[in-house]
């Protein structure tokens, strides 16, 4: 049982390749041709490197099903990295990760093709959120190239929303005197993420890509760009610390093992909690006297923060605890905001997995009721939060019932039947829920 990845074709800024999954695993792929686009010419990238983006998306799906993957050619160091990442994922997810082999007709040491001295620059995967901004602060002496990806949080077909985000990132890069580069891929429409979620939600805390695929997947997308720009290190900001014991798709055991050619990858900031990262950003803002906008929201279609989702509320709370006014950092925070946060918790309006509960406990750990906050009502809110049990509040937060039903249906229906019925069912469920 083998996934076959055809040799990639490159036309200026675009790399494409066909992926043929084994019949039994066809349900996890939509049938789209894999595609990744850069804002620089990557036509000189050797096939052993240009195949990496596709391999990085396909392999975790194959390993979850005990399947092999075959390619014509691959970089030698990346092949070794895949084997190490595979073993790490098996260790993380023994309930469903089975493993598999990578079969390559040719294994190439691409380090022989370029002078290592030409890979002295650094890159940083950058979204403009707390984690990546903190990593910029930590690595700013190296003037890292900011690399932003369209296709994960913002879909590869959401161009208007992406242009808003891209504008914010470009302004950040310009204000801080660093280069910004952009990657666009259909990795999440090439994979059938709905079907992956249906099969593996039982085993993971979040979505498939967050819980399993995004460390290897996002870093792999940067390989042709890193080869072209001469990036010897690509940093990926950590989401958690070692205190978070749930498996996650981006982790030192994964990210620090990803490598190709002369490029190493680095899982940055694992020793800092999210609140400690906000404190780091606060110290940077004060010492350098810079204006900064954070973009953490995944709900807003406008590319800005929506100011009413769990993540926006969590970030506002963190900024206040660091002595900052969220209104100065891209948020709209007023006394009414704290009533909305408390009401959201008490009504079970927020979807709260282990990840979110971990973050809110971190906020609780940093509450200091003796300090003065820049927004009225904050002290009363933090007094309530400090006395609350986050796990109990989260227990009432569940995904919609129709989502559980759809996932059960997906696991048990023959794929052709499910593929025909799922869009109809989801449309009806959306109407029923008022979305």
Coordinates of C-alpha atoms in Angstrom, one line a residue:
X1 CA 0.0 0.0 0.0
X2 CA 1.9 3.0 -1.3
X3 CA 1.3 6.7 -2.0
X4 CA 3.0 7.6 -5.3
X5 CA 4.3 11.2 -5.6
X6 CA 5.1 12.1 -9.2
X7 CA 8.2 14.2 -10.0
X8 CA 7.3 17.9 -9.3
X9 CA 7.0 20.3 -12.1
X10 CA 8.2 23.9 -11.6
X11 CA 7.2 26.9 -13.6
X12 CA 8.8 30.1 -12.4
X13 CA 7.2 30.6 -8.9
X14 CA 5.0 27.5 -8.8
X15 CA 5.7 23.9 -7.9
X16 CA 3.0 21.3 -8.6
X17 CA 2.9 17.5 -8.5
X18 CA 0.4 14.7 -8.7
X19 CA -0.1 12.4 -5.7
X20 CA -1.8 9.0 -6.2
X21 CA -2.9 7.5 -2.9
X22 CA -3.7 3.7 -2.6
X23 CA -7.4 3.0 -3.2
X24 CA -8.1 2.4 0.5
X25 CA -6.8 5.8 1.5
X26 CA -8.3 7.8 -1.4
X27 CA -10.9 9.2 1.0
X28 CA -8.2 11.3 2.7
X29 CA -7.4 13.2 -0.5
X30 CA -9.7 15.5 -2.5
X31 CA -8.1 14.6 -5.9
X32 CA -6.6 18.1 -6.4
X33 CA -3.1 18.3 -7.7
X34 CA -0.7 19.5 -4.9
X35 CA 0.4 23.1 -5.5
X36 CA 2.6 25.6 -3.8
X37 CA 3.5 29.1 -5.0
X38 CA 6.2 31.5 -3.9
X39 CA 6.9 35.2 -4.5
X40 CA 10.3 34.4 -5.9
X41 CA 11.5 32.3 -8.8
X42 CA 12.1 28.7 -7.6
X43 CA 12.8 27.2 -11.0
X44 CA 16.5 26.5 -10.1
X45 CA 15.5 24.5 -7.1
X46 CA 16.6 20.8 -7.7
X47 CA 13.8 18.2 -7.7
X48 CA 15.2 16.6 -4.5
X49 CA 14.3 19.8 -2.7
X50 CA 11.1 20.8 -4.7
X51 CA 9.4 17.5 -3.8
X52 CA 9.7 18.3 0.0
X53 CA 6.5 20.4 0.3
X54 CA 4.4 17.5 -1.1
X55 CA 6.2 14.9 1.0
X56 CA 5.7 16.9 4.2
X57 CA 1.9 16.9 3.7
X58 CA 1.5 13.3 2.5
X59 CA 3.7 11.4 4.9
X60 CA 1.7 11.9 8.2
X61 CA -1.5 10.6 6.4
X62 CA 0.4 7.6 5.1
X63 CA 2.0 6.9 8.5
X64 CA -1.4 7.1 10.2
X65 CA -2.5 4.2 8.0
X66 CA 0.7 2.1 7.9
X67 CA 1.3 3.0 4.2
X68 CA 4.5 3.7 2.3
X69 CA 5.4 6.7 0.1
X70 CA 7.4 6.5 -3.1
X71 CA 9.2 9.3 -4.9
X72 CA 11.6 9.5 -7.7
X73 CA 14.2 11.6 -5.9
X74 CA 14.6 13.2 -2.5
X75 CA 17.2 15.1 -0.5
X76 CA 19.2 12.8 1.8
X77 CA 19.0 14.8 4.9
X78 CA 15.2 15.3 4.5
X79 CA 14.8 11.6 4.1
X80 CA 16.6 11.0 7.4
X81 CA 14.4 13.7 9.0
X82 CA 11.2 12.0 7.8
X83 CA 12.3 8.8 9.5
X84 CA 12.9 10.6 12.8
X85 CA 9.7 12.6 12.6
X86 CA 7.8 9.4 11.8
X87 CA 9.2 7.8 14.9
X88 CA 8.3 10.9 17.0
X89 CA 4.7 10.8 15.8
X90 CA 4.4 7.1 16.5
X91 CA 5.6 7.8 20.0
X92 CA 3.1 10.7 20.4
X93 CA 0.1 8.8 18.9
X94 CA 0.5 5.1 19.5
X95 CA -3.2 4.6 19.2
X96 CA -3.3 5.2 15.5
X97 CA 0.2 6.0 14.1
X98 CA 1.5 2.9 12.4
X99 CA 4.4 4.2 10.4
X100 CA 5.6 3.4 6.9
X101 CA 8.7 3.6 4.6
X102 CA 9.8 6.2 2.1
X103 CA 11.0 4.6 -1.1
X104 CA 13.1 6.8 -3.3
X105 CA 14.7 5.8 -6.6
X106 CA 17.5 8.3 -6.0
X107 CA 18.7 9.9 -2.8
X108 CA 20.8 13.1 -3.3
X109 CA 23.0 15.0 -1.0
X110 CA 22.1 18.5 -2.2
X111 CA 24.8 20.1 0.1
X112 CA 27.3 19.2 -2.7
X113 CA 25.5 21.6 -5.1
X114 CA 25.9 24.8 -3.0
X115 CA 28.5 26.5 -0.9
X116 CA 27.5 26.3 2.8
X117 CA 28.7 29.9 3.2
X118 CA 25.7 30.9 1.0
X119 CA 23.3 29.7 3.7
X120 CA 24.0 32.2 6.5
X121 CA 20.6 33.9 6.6
X122 CA 17.7 33.0 8.8
X123 CA 13.9 32.7 8.2
X124 CA 11.0 32.8 10.6
X125 CA 7.5 31.5 9.9
X126 CA 5.4 34.5 10.8
X127 CA 1.7 35.1 11.3
X128 CA 1.8 38.3 13.4
X129 CA 0.5 36.6 16.5
X130 CA 2.0 36.3 20.0
X131 CA 4.2 33.3 19.3
X132 CA 5.8 34.5 16.1
X133 CA 6.2 38.1 17.2
X134 CA 7.9 36.8 20.4
X135 CA 10.2 34.7 18.2
X136 CA 11.0 37.8 16.1
X137 CA 12.0 39.6 19.3
X138 CA 14.2 36.7 20.2
X139 CA 15.9 36.4 16.8
X140 CA 15.8 40.0 15.7
X141 CA 19.6 40.5 15.8
X142 CA 19.8 38.0 12.9
X143 CA 17.3 40.1 10.8
X144 CA 15.2 37.0 9.9
X145 CA 13.2 36.9 6.7
X146 CA 9.6 36.7 7.7
X147 CA 7.8 33.8 5.9
X148 CA 4.0 33.8 5.9
X149 CA 1.8 31.0 4.6
X150 CA -1.6 31.3 3.0
X151 CA -3.5 28.0 3.0
X152 CA -3.8 27.0 6.7
X153 CA -5.6 29.5 8.9
X154 CA -6.5 31.6 5.8
X155 CA -7.5 29.4 2.9
X156 CA -5.7 29.5 -0.4
X157 CA -8.9 30.7 -2.0
X158 CA -9.5 33.6 0.6
X159 CA -7.6 36.2 -1.3
X160 CA -9.3 39.3 0.0
X161 CA -8.8 38.2 3.6
X162 CA -5.2 37.2 2.8
X163 CA -4.4 40.6 1.3
X164 CA -5.5 42.3 4.5
X165 CA -3.2 40.0 6.5
X166 CA -0.4 40.3 4.1
X167 CA -0.6 44.1 4.3
X168 CA -0.2 44.0 8.1
X169 CA 2.8 41.6 7.9
X170 CA 4.4 43.8 5.2
X171 CA 4.0 46.8 7.4
X172 CA 5.6 45.0 10.3
X173 CA 8.5 43.9 8.1
X174 CA 9.0 47.4 6.8
X175 CA 8.9 49.0 10.2
X176 CA 11.4 46.5 11.6
X177 CA 13.7 46.6 8.5
X178 CA 13.4 42.9 7.6
X179 CA 12.5 41.1 4.4
X180 CA 9.0 39.5 4.1
X181 CA 8.2 36.5 1.8
X182 CA 5.0 34.7 1.1
X183 CA 4.0 31.1 0.3
X184 CA 0.6 30.0 -0.9
X185 CA -0.5 26.3 -1.0
X186 CA -3.5 24.2 -1.3
X187 CA -2.3 21.7 1.3
X188 CA -5.6 21.8 3.2
X189 CA -7.8 21.5 0.1
X190 CA -5.5 18.9 -1.4
X191 CA -6.0 16.8 1.8
X192 CA -9.6 16.0 2.7
X193 CA -9.3 17.5 6.2
X194 CA -13.0 16.9 6.9
X195 CA -12.5 13.1 6.4
X196 CA -9.2 13.2 8.4
X197 CA -11.0 15.0 11.2
X198 CA -13.8 12.4 11.1
X199 CA -11.4 9.5 11.5
X200 CA -8.9 11.0 14.0
X201 CA -10.8 13.5 16.2
X202 CA -11.2 10.7 18.7
X203 CA -7.4 10.7 19.2
X204 CA -6.3 14.3 19.0
X205 CA -7.1 17.5 20.9
X206 CA -7.6 19.8 18.0
X207 CA -7.8 19.6 14.2
X208 CA -5.7 17.1 12.2
X209 CA -3.3 19.7 10.9
X210 CA -2.8 21.4 14.3
X211 CA -2.5 18.2 16.2
X212 CA -0.5 16.1 13.7
X213 CA 0.7 17.8 10.6
X214 CA 1.6 21.5 10.8
X215 CA 5.1 21.3 12.2
X216 CA 6.4 19.1 9.4
X217 CA 3.9 20.5 6.9
X218 CA 4.6 24.2 7.3
X219 CA 8.4 23.8 7.6
X220 CA 8.4 21.6 4.5
X221 CA 6.6 24.3 2.5
X222 CA 9.6 26.6 3.1
X223 CA 12.2 24.3 1.7
X224 CA 12.3 25.6 -1.9
X225 CA 12.2 29.2 -0.6
X226 CA 15.0 28.5 1.9
X227 CA 17.1 26.9 -0.9
X228 CA 16.6 30.0 -3.1
X229 CA 17.2 32.6 -0.5
X230 CA 20.0 30.8 1.3
X231 CA 18.3 30.4 4.6
X232 CA 20.5 28.2 6.8
X233 CA 17.9 28.2 9.7
X234 CA 14.2 28.3 9.6
X235 CA 12.5 29.1 12.9
X236 CA 9.1 28.0 13.9
X237 CA 7.6 29.6 17.0
X238 CA 6.6 27.1 19.8
X239 CA 2.9 27.0 20.8
X240 CA 3.4 25.4 24.2
X241 CA 6.0 24.6 26.8
X242 CA 6.9 21.2 28.2
X243 CA 4.1 21.7 30.8
X244 CA 1.6 20.9 28.0
X245 CA 1.5 17.1 28.0
X246 CA -0.9 16.5 25.1
X247 CA 0.6 15.6 21.7
X248 CA 0.8 18.5 19.2
X249 CA 1.8 18.8 15.6
X250 CA 4.6 21.3 16.3
X251 CA 7.0 20.1 19.0
X252 CA 10.8 20.1 19.5
X253 CA 10.7 16.3 18.8
X254 CA 9.3 17.2 15.3
X255 CA 10.5 20.7 14.3
X256 CA 14.1 20.3 15.5
X257 CA 14.5 17.2 13.4
X258 CA 13.4 18.7 10.1
X259 CA 16.3 19.5 7.8
X260 CA 17.4 19.5 4.2
X261 CA 20.5 20.5 2.3
X262 CA 22.3 23.2 4.3
X263 CA 19.1 24.2 6.2
X264 CA 18.2 23.3 9.8
X265 CA 14.9 24.0 11.5
X266 CA 14.4 25.3 15.0
X267 CA 11.4 25.1 17.4
X268 CA 11.8 28.5 19.0
X269 CA 10.6 29.6 22.5
X270 CA 9.6 26.3 24.0
X271 CA 10.8 27.4 27.4
X272 CA 8.4 30.4 27.5
X273 CA 4.7 30.2 28.2
X274 CA 2.3 32.3 26.2
X275 CA 2.1 34.8 29.0
X276 CA 5.8 35.0 29.3
X277 CA 6.0 35.7 25.6
X278 CA 3.6 38.6 26.0
X279 CA 5.8 39.9 28.8
X280 CA 8.8 39.6 26.4
X281 CA 6.9 41.6 23.8
X282 CA 5.9 44.2 26.4
X283 CA 9.6 44.6 27.5
X284 CA 10.6 45.0 23.8
X285 CA 7.9 47.6 23.1
X286 CA 9.0 49.6 26.1
X287 CA 12.7 49.4 25.6
X288 CA 12.6 50.0 21.8
X289 CA 9.6 52.5 21.9
X290 CA 7.9 50.7 19.0
X291 CA 4.2 50.5 18.0
X292 CA 3.1 47.0 17.5
X293 CA -0.1 45.4 16.2
X294 CA -0.8 41.8 17.1
X295 CA -3.0 39.6 14.8
X296 CA -4.1 36.6 16.7
X297 CA -7.7 36.1 15.5
X298 CA -8.7 33.2 13.3
X299 CA -12.4 34.1 13.2
X300 CA -12.5 37.5 11.4
X301 CA -12.9 37.6 7.6
X302 CA -11.5 41.1 7.5
X303 CA -8.0 40.0 8.5
X304 CA -8.1 42.0 11.7
X305 CA -9.0 40.8 15.2
X306 CA -12.7 40.1 15.7
X307 CA -12.6 41.1 19.4
X308 CA -15.2 38.6 20.5
X309 CA -13.7 35.1 20.1
X310 CA -12.0 33.1 22.8
X311 CA -8.5 33.7 21.4
X312 CA -9.0 37.5 21.2
X313 CA -10.3 37.6 24.7
X314 CA -7.4 35.5 25.9
X315 CA -4.9 37.8 24.2
X316 CA -6.5 40.9 25.6
X317 CA -6.3 39.4 29.1
X318 CA -2.6 38.6 28.6
X319 CA -1.8 42.1 27.4
X320 CA -3.5 43.6 30.4
X321 CA -1.6 41.4 32.8
X322 CA 1.6 42.6 31.1
X323 CA 0.6 46.2 31.9
X324 CA -0.3 47.0 28.3
X325 CA -3.6 48.4 26.9
X326 CA -5.0 46.0 24.3
X327 CA -6.4 49.0 22.4
X328 CA -2.9 50.0 21.5
X329 CA -2.2 46.5 20.0
X330 CA -5.1 45.9 17.5
X331 CA -7.9 45.1 19.9
X332 CA -11.1 46.9 21.1
X333 CA -11.3 46.5 24.8
X334 CA -13.8 48.2 27.1
X335 CA -15.4 47.5 30.5
X336 CA -18.2 45.6 28.6
X337 CA -15.5 43.2 27.2
X338 CA -15.0 41.6 30.6
X339 CA -18.8 40.9 31.0
X340 CA -18.7 39.3 27.5
X341 CA -15.7 37.1 28.5
X342 CA -17.3 36.0 31.7
X343 CA -20.6 35.4 30.0
X344 CA -18.9 33.4 27.3
X345 CA -17.3 31.1 29.8
X346 CA -20.4 30.6 31.9
X347 CA -22.6 29.9 28.9
X348 CA -20.1 27.4 27.4
X349 CA -19.8 29.5 24.3
X350 CA -16.1 28.8 23.8
X351 CA -14.7 25.5 22.4
X352 CA -12.1 24.7 25.0
X353 CA -9.8 21.8 24.3
X354 CA -6.7 20.9 26.3
X355 CA -4.8 23.6 24.4
X356 CA -7.1 26.5 25.4
X357 CA -7.4 25.3 29.0
X358 CA -3.6 25.2 29.3
X359 CA -3.4 28.8 28.0
X360 CA -6.1 30.1 30.4
X361 CA -4.4 28.4 33.4
X362 CA -1.3 30.3 32.3
X363 CA -3.2 33.5 32.4
X364 CA -4.5 32.6 35.9
X365 CA -0.9 31.9 37.1
X366 CA 0.1 35.5 36.2
X367 CA -2.8 37.4 37.8
X368 CA -1.7 40.1 40.2
X369 CA -4.6 41.9 41.7
X370 CA -2.4 44.5 43.3
X371 CA -1.5 46.1 40.0
X372 CA -3.5 48.9 38.2
X373 CA -4.9 47.9 34.9
X374 CA -5.4 50.4 32.0
X375 CA -9.0 49.4 31.3
X376 CA -11.8 49.8 33.8
X377 CA -13.4 46.6 35.0
X378 CA -10.2 44.5 34.6
X379 CA -9.6 44.1 38.3
X380 CA -13.0 42.7 39.0
X381 CA -12.7 40.4 36.0
X382 CA -9.3 39.0 37.1
X383 CA -10.6 38.5 40.6
X384 CA -13.4 36.3 39.2
X385 CA -11.0 34.5 36.9
X386 CA -8.5 33.8 39.6
X387 CA -11.2 32.1 41.7
X388 CA -12.6 30.1 38.8
X389 CA -11.9 26.5 37.8
X390 CA -11.0 26.6 34.1
X391 CA -11.6 22.9 33.6
X392 CA -15.1 23.1 35.0
X393 CA -15.9 26.1 32.8
X394 CA -14.5 24.3 29.8
X395 CA -16.6 21.1 30.5
X396 CA -19.7 22.9 29.2
X397 CA -18.0 23.8 25.9
X398 CA -18.6 21.2 23.3
X399 CA -18.6 21.1 19.5
X400 CA -22.0 21.2 17.8
X401 CA -23.9 17.9 17.9
X402 CA -24.1 17.7 14.1
X403 CA -20.3 17.7 14.0
X404 CA -20.1 14.6 16.1
X405 CA -22.9 12.9 14.0
X406 CA -21.2 13.8 10.7
X407 CA -17.9 12.4 11.9
X408 CA -19.5 9.1 13.0
X409 CA -21.2 8.9 9.6
X410 CA -18.0 9.6 7.8
X411 CA -16.1 6.8 9.5
X412 CA -18.7 4.2 8.6
X413 CA -20.1 5.0 5.2
X414 CA -18.4 3.8 2.0
X415 CA -16.4 6.7 0.7
X416 CA -18.3 7.4 -2.6
X417 CA -21.6 7.6 -0.6
X418 CA -20.1 9.9 2.1
X419 CA -18.5 12.1 -0.5
X420 CA -21.9 12.7 -2.1
X421 CA -23.9 13.2 1.1
X422 CA -21.5 15.2 3.3
X423 CA -21.9 18.6 1.5
X424 CA -25.7 18.3 1.6
X425 CA -25.7 17.3 5.3
X426 CA -23.3 20.1 6.3
X427 CA -25.4 22.6 4.5
X428 CA -28.5 21.5 6.3
X429 CA -26.7 21.4 9.7
X430 CA -25.4 24.9 9.1
X431 CA -28.9 26.2 8.5
X432 CA -30.2 24.4 11.6
X433 CA -27.5 25.9 13.8
X434 CA -28.1 29.4 12.4
X435 CA -24.6 29.8 11.1

